mmCIF file of C-alpha atoms in Angstrom:
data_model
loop_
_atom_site.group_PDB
_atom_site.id
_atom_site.type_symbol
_atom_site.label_atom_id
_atom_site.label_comp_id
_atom_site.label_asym_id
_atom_site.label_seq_id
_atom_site.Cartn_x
_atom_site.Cartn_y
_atom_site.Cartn_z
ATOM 1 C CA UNK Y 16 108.269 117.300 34.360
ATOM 2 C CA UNK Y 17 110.068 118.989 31.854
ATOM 3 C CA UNK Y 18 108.577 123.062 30.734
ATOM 4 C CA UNK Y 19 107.244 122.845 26.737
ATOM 5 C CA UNK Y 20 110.328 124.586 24.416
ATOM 6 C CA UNK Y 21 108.095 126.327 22.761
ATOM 7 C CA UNK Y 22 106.065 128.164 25.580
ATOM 8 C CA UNK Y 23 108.928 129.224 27.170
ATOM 9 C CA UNK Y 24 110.742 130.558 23.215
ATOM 10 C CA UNK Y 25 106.964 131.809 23.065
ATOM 11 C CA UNK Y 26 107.085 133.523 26.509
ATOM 12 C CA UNK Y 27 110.754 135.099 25.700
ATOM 13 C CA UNK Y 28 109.597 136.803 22.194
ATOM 14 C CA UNK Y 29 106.132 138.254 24.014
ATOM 15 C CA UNK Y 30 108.462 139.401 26.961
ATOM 16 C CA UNK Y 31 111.095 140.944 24.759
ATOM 17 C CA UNK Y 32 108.193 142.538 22.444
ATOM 18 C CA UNK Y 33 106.878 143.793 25.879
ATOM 19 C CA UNK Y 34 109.864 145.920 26.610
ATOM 20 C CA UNK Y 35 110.650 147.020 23.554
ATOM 21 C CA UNK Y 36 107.191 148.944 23.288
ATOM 22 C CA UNK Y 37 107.137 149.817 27.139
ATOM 23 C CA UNK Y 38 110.406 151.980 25.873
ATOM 24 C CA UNK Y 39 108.006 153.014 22.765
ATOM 25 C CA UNK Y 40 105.085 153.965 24.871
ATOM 26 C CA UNK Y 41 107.479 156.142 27.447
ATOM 27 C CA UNK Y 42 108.874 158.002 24.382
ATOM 28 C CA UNK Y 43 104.993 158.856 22.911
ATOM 29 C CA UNK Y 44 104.909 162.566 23.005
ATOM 30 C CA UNK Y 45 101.282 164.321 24.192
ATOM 31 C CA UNK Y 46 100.312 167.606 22.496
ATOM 32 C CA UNK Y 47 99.976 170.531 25.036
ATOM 33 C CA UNK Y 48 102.482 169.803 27.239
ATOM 34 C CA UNK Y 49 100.045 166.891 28.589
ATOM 35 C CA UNK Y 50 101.132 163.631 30.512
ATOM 36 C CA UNK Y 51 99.384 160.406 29.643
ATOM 37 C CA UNK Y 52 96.808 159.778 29.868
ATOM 38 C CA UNK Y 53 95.795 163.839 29.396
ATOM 39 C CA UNK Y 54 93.925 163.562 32.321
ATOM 40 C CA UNK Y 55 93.415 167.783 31.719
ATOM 41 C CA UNK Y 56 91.581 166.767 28.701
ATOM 42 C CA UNK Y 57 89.746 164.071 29.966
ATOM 43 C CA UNK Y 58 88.519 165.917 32.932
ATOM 44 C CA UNK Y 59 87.817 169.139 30.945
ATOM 45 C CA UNK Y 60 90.241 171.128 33.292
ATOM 46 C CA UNK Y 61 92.025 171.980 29.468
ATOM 47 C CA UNK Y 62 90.499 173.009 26.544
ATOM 48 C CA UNK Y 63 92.710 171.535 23.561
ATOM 49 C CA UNK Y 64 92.556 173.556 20.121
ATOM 50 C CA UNK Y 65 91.290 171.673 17.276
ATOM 51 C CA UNK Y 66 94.813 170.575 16.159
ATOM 52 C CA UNK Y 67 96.252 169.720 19.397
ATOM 53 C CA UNK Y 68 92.603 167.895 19.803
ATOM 54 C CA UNK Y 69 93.553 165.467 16.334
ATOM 55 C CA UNK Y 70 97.236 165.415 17.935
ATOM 56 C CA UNK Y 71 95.965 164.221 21.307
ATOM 57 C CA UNK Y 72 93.454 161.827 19.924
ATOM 58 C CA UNK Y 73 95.848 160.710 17.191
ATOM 59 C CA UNK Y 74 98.381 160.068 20.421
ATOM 60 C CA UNK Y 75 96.105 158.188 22.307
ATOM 61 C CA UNK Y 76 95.449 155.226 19.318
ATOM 62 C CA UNK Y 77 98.924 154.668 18.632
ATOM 63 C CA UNK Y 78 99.157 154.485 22.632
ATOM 64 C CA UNK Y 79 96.200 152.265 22.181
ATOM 65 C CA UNK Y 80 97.870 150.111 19.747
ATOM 66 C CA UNK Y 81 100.895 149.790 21.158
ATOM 67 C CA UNK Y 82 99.920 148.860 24.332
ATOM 68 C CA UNK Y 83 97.494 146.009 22.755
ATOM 69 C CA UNK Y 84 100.334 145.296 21.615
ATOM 70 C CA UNK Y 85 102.023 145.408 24.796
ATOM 71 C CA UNK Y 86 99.419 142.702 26.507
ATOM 72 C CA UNK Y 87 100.121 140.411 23.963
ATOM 73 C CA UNK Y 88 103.280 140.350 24.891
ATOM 74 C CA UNK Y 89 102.487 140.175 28.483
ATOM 75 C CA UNK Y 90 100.160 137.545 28.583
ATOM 76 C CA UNK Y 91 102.407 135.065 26.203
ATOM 77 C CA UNK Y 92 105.954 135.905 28.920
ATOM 78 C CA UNK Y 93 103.905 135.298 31.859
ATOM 79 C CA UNK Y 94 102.263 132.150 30.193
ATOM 80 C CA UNK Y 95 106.195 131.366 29.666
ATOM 81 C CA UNK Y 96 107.104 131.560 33.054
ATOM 82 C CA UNK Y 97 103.874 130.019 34.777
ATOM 83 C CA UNK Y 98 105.278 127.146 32.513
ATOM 84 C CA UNK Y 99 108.848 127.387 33.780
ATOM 85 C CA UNK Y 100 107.264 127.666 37.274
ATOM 86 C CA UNK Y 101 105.093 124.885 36.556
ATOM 87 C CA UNK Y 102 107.544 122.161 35.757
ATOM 88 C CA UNK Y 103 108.887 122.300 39.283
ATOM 89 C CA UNK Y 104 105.808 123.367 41.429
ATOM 90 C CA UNK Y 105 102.427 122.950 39.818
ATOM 91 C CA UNK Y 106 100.163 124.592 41.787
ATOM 92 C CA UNK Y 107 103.171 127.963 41.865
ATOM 93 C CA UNK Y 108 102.797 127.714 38.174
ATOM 94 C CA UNK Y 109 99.108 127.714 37.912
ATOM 95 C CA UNK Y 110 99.272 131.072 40.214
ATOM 96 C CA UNK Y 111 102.023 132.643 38.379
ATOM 97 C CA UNK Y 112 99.937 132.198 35.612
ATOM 98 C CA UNK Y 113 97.133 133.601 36.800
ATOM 99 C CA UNK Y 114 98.048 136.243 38.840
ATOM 100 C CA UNK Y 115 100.491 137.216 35.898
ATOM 101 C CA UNK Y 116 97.603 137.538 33.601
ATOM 102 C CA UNK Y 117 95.355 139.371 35.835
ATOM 103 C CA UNK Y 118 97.804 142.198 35.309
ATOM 104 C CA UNK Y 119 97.047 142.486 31.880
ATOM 105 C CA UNK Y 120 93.206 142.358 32.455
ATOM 106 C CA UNK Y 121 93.735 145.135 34.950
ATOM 107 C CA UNK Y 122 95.629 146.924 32.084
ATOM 108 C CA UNK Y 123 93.129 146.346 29.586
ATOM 109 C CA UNK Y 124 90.291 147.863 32.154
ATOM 110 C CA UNK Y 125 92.228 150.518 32.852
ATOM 111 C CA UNK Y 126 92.165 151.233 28.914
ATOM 112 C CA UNK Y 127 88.748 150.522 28.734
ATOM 113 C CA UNK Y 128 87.898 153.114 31.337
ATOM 114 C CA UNK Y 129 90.172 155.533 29.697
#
């Protein structure tokens, strides 16, 4: 069985859009000397001036976005490679695939809980 051309060119673009804002996302700066996801803040453990409070927030939506972003990415290179997996070994495909996307809906709930 041969894997559909345009999954995989689909599953390439959403895995080379993945790293490219994995490298964005590492390079987001967090007011206050905070690491993502400002757990200090979060917690209450640091009390954030107003304008470090609009940085932070500010921070964490462009994090937000990107990392939406991100998962779309995910979810269309893993659905590229369950495909390339699937051509030679369909049941290994269909677990790739699903086991691939189930790290993006543990991404998204962590984001959710954030």
């Amino acid at each position: 069985m041969q894997p559909s051309r345009s999954l995989l060119r689909l599953g390439a673009v959403g895995a080379a859009l993945s790293t490219v804002l994995l490298v964005g996302m590492a390079f987001t700066a967090q007011p206050a000397g905070m690491d993502y996801p400002g757990l200090a803040a979060l917690t209450g453990q640091q009390t954030l001036s107003a304008a470090d409070l609009q940085a932070y927030l500010g921070g964490i939506r462009l994090l937000f976005v990107l990392d939406g972003f991100f998962l779309a990415g995910w979810v269309l290179a893993w659905a590229g490679i369950g495909e390339l997996v699937r051509a030679r070994q369909p049941l290994l495909g269909l677990l790739t695939l699903v086991f691939g996307l189930l790290g993006a809906l543990l991404d998204f709930s962590e984001n959710s809980l954030i």
